[in-house]
Amino acid sequence: MFEYKLSVSLSDNSTLNDKIIDMMKRSADEANARTNALRKGRCFKIGELIDSSHISVQLISDSEVIPSRALTALSRSMIALDSENILEDHFYRGCVLKSEIMKTSKNVNIINISDVQLLTTLTEMLFGQANMNNRDKKLSREYTEKIRSIMLEYINQKTLNNNQFKVQ
């Protein structure tokens, strides 16, 4: 998994107002729900304002990407949601957004987890999907099925072993 932290601004470097920020957040949700994003494991998260014209955007992807190209999904969603033509004055050379990479990181693997942390994570996977984005829901369902399979194997082995002791 790859994570990119971007500084995103409108192409014309104008100030980001509340309407545009709200549109960016709705566009991120829409872009994350698209088939292509789910298939390729990409997810946008809109963060806080860096200054009056830049906002932090986190891009998470299952594979390495060129962040500025992946950002076009967010731009397309913004254009589709712009029923009031708010973005019309902000196009520059055919673009709505521009970005700079602030930080890139590969997935850091956790090698140890406490029992409490394990139980909390399992509970979130099973019952907390209402608060997850589509990518995380898909991941949660996939791993829940793997855990279910392991638990069935454990239960069957435990039952088998217990029955062996009872027969003798």
Short mmCIF file of C-alpha atoms in Angstrom, two decimals, residues 56-163:
data_model
loop_
_atom_site.label_atom_id
_atom_site.label_comp_id
_atom_site.label_asym_id
_atom_site.label_seq_id
_atom_site.Cartn_x
_atom_site.Cartn_y
_atom_site.Cartn_z
CA SER A 56 -3.98 18.70 2.37
CA VAL A 57 -5.23 15.65 0.51
CA GLN A 58 -4.23 12.09 1.33
CA LEU A 59 -4.23 9.54 -1.48
CA ILE A 60 -4.01 5.87 -0.50
CA SER A 61 -3.44 3.28 -3.21
CA ASP A 62 -2.82 -0.44 -3.33
CA SER A 63 -0.20 0.14 -6.00
CA GLU A 64 2.27 2.90 -6.79
CA VAL A 65 0.69 5.73 -8.79
CA ILE A 66 1.51 9.14 -10.20
CA PRO A 67 -0.47 11.26 -7.72
CA SER A 68 -1.18 14.13 -10.11
CA ARG A 69 -2.73 11.69 -12.61
CA ALA A 70 -4.78 9.98 -9.90
CA LEU A 71 -6.01 13.42 -8.83
CA THR A 72 -7.90 13.69 -12.14
CA ALA A 73 -10.57 11.41 -10.62
CA LEU A 74 -11.17 14.06 -7.95
CA SER A 75 -11.22 16.82 -10.59
CA ARG A 76 -13.77 14.95 -12.72
CA SER A 77 -16.01 14.43 -9.70
CA MET A 78 -15.77 18.12 -8.80
CA ILE A 79 -16.75 19.16 -12.33
CA ALA A 80 -19.68 16.73 -12.27
CA LEU A 81 -20.93 18.09 -8.93
CA ASP A 82 -20.51 21.76 -9.91
CA SER A 83 -24.14 22.56 -10.71
CA GLU A 84 -23.64 26.24 -9.79
CA ASN A 85 -20.59 26.68 -12.10
CA ILE A 86 -18.43 27.70 -9.15
CA LEU A 87 -15.32 26.27 -10.82
CA GLU A 88 -15.83 28.07 -14.13
CA ASP A 89 -13.56 30.98 -13.16
CA HIS A 90 -10.86 28.71 -11.76
CA PHE A 91 -9.85 26.71 -14.85
CA TYR A 92 -6.26 27.26 -15.92
CA ARG A 93 -4.95 25.47 -19.01
CA GLY A 94 -7.92 23.11 -18.87
CA CYS A 95 -7.24 22.03 -15.28
CA VAL A 96 -9.19 22.57 -12.07
CA LEU A 97 -6.65 21.37 -9.50
CA LYS A 98 -2.90 21.25 -9.16
CA SER A 99 -0.86 19.48 -6.54
CA GLU A 100 2.53 19.09 -4.97
CA ILE A 101 3.67 15.98 -3.13
CA MET A 102 4.41 16.72 0.52
CA LYS A 103 5.21 13.15 1.57
CA THR A 104 5.22 9.65 0.10
CA SER A 105 5.34 6.50 2.16
CA LYS A 106 4.96 2.79 1.71
CA ASN A 107 2.91 0.73 4.08
CA VAL A 108 4.54 0.12 7.45
CA ASN A 109 3.73 -3.38 8.63
CA ILE A 110 2.60 -3.80 12.22
CA ILE A 111 4.31 -6.88 13.64
CA ASN A 112 2.70 -7.06 17.09
CA ILE A 113 -0.80 -6.34 18.42
CA SER A 114 -2.25 -6.55 21.92
CA ASP A 115 -5.30 -8.67 22.69
CA VAL A 116 -7.36 -5.54 23.37
CA GLN A 117 -6.27 -3.97 20.06
CA LEU A 118 -7.05 -7.23 18.25
CA LEU A 119 -10.55 -7.44 19.74
CA THR A 120 -11.22 -3.76 19.00
CA THR A 121 -10.15 -4.19 15.37
CA LEU A 122 -12.28 -7.32 14.96
CA THR A 123 -15.30 -5.51 16.42
CA GLU A 124 -14.78 -2.60 14.00
CA MET A 125 -14.48 -5.02 11.08
CA LEU A 126 -17.72 -6.79 11.97
CA PHE A 127 -19.89 -3.96 13.28
CA GLY A 128 -18.27 -0.64 12.29
CA GLN A 129 -18.72 -0.75 8.52
CA ALA A 130 -21.24 2.10 8.56
CA ASN A 131 -18.38 4.50 9.31
CA MET A 132 -16.03 3.10 6.63
CA ASN A 133 -15.44 4.25 3.08
CA ASN A 134 -16.13 1.77 0.27
CA ARG A 135 -12.52 0.63 -0.02
CA ASP A 136 -12.28 -0.13 3.72
CA LYS A 137 -15.67 -1.91 3.66
CA LYS A 138 -14.47 -4.18 0.87
CA LEU A 139 -11.22 -4.88 2.74
CA SER A 140 -13.14 -5.54 5.97
CA ARG A 141 -15.50 -8.01 4.27
CA GLU A 142 -12.59 -9.82 2.61
CA TYR A 143 -10.64 -10.27 5.84
CA THR A 144 -13.75 -11.09 7.87
CA GLU A 145 -14.30 -14.08 5.56
CA LYS A 146 -10.67 -15.17 6.04
CA ILE A 147 -11.04 -14.90 9.82
CA ARG A 148 -14.34 -16.82 9.65
CA SER A 149 -12.58 -19.62 7.75
CA ILE A 150 -9.78 -19.78 10.32
CA MET A 151 -12.29 -19.83 13.20
CA LEU A 152 -14.25 -22.68 11.59
CA GLU A 153 -11.02 -24.64 11.19
CA TYR A 154 -10.18 -23.99 14.85
CA ILE A 155 -13.67 -25.00 16.07
CA ASN A 156 -13.62 -28.16 13.97
CA GLN A 157 -10.15 -29.13 15.21
CA LYS A 158 -11.09 -28.38 18.79
CA THR A 159 -14.27 -30.46 18.48
CA LEU A 160 -12.35 -33.27 16.81
CA ASN A 161 -9.74 -33.30 19.55
CA ASN A 162 -12.37 -33.13 22.30
CA ASN A 163 -14.29 -36.06 20.74
#
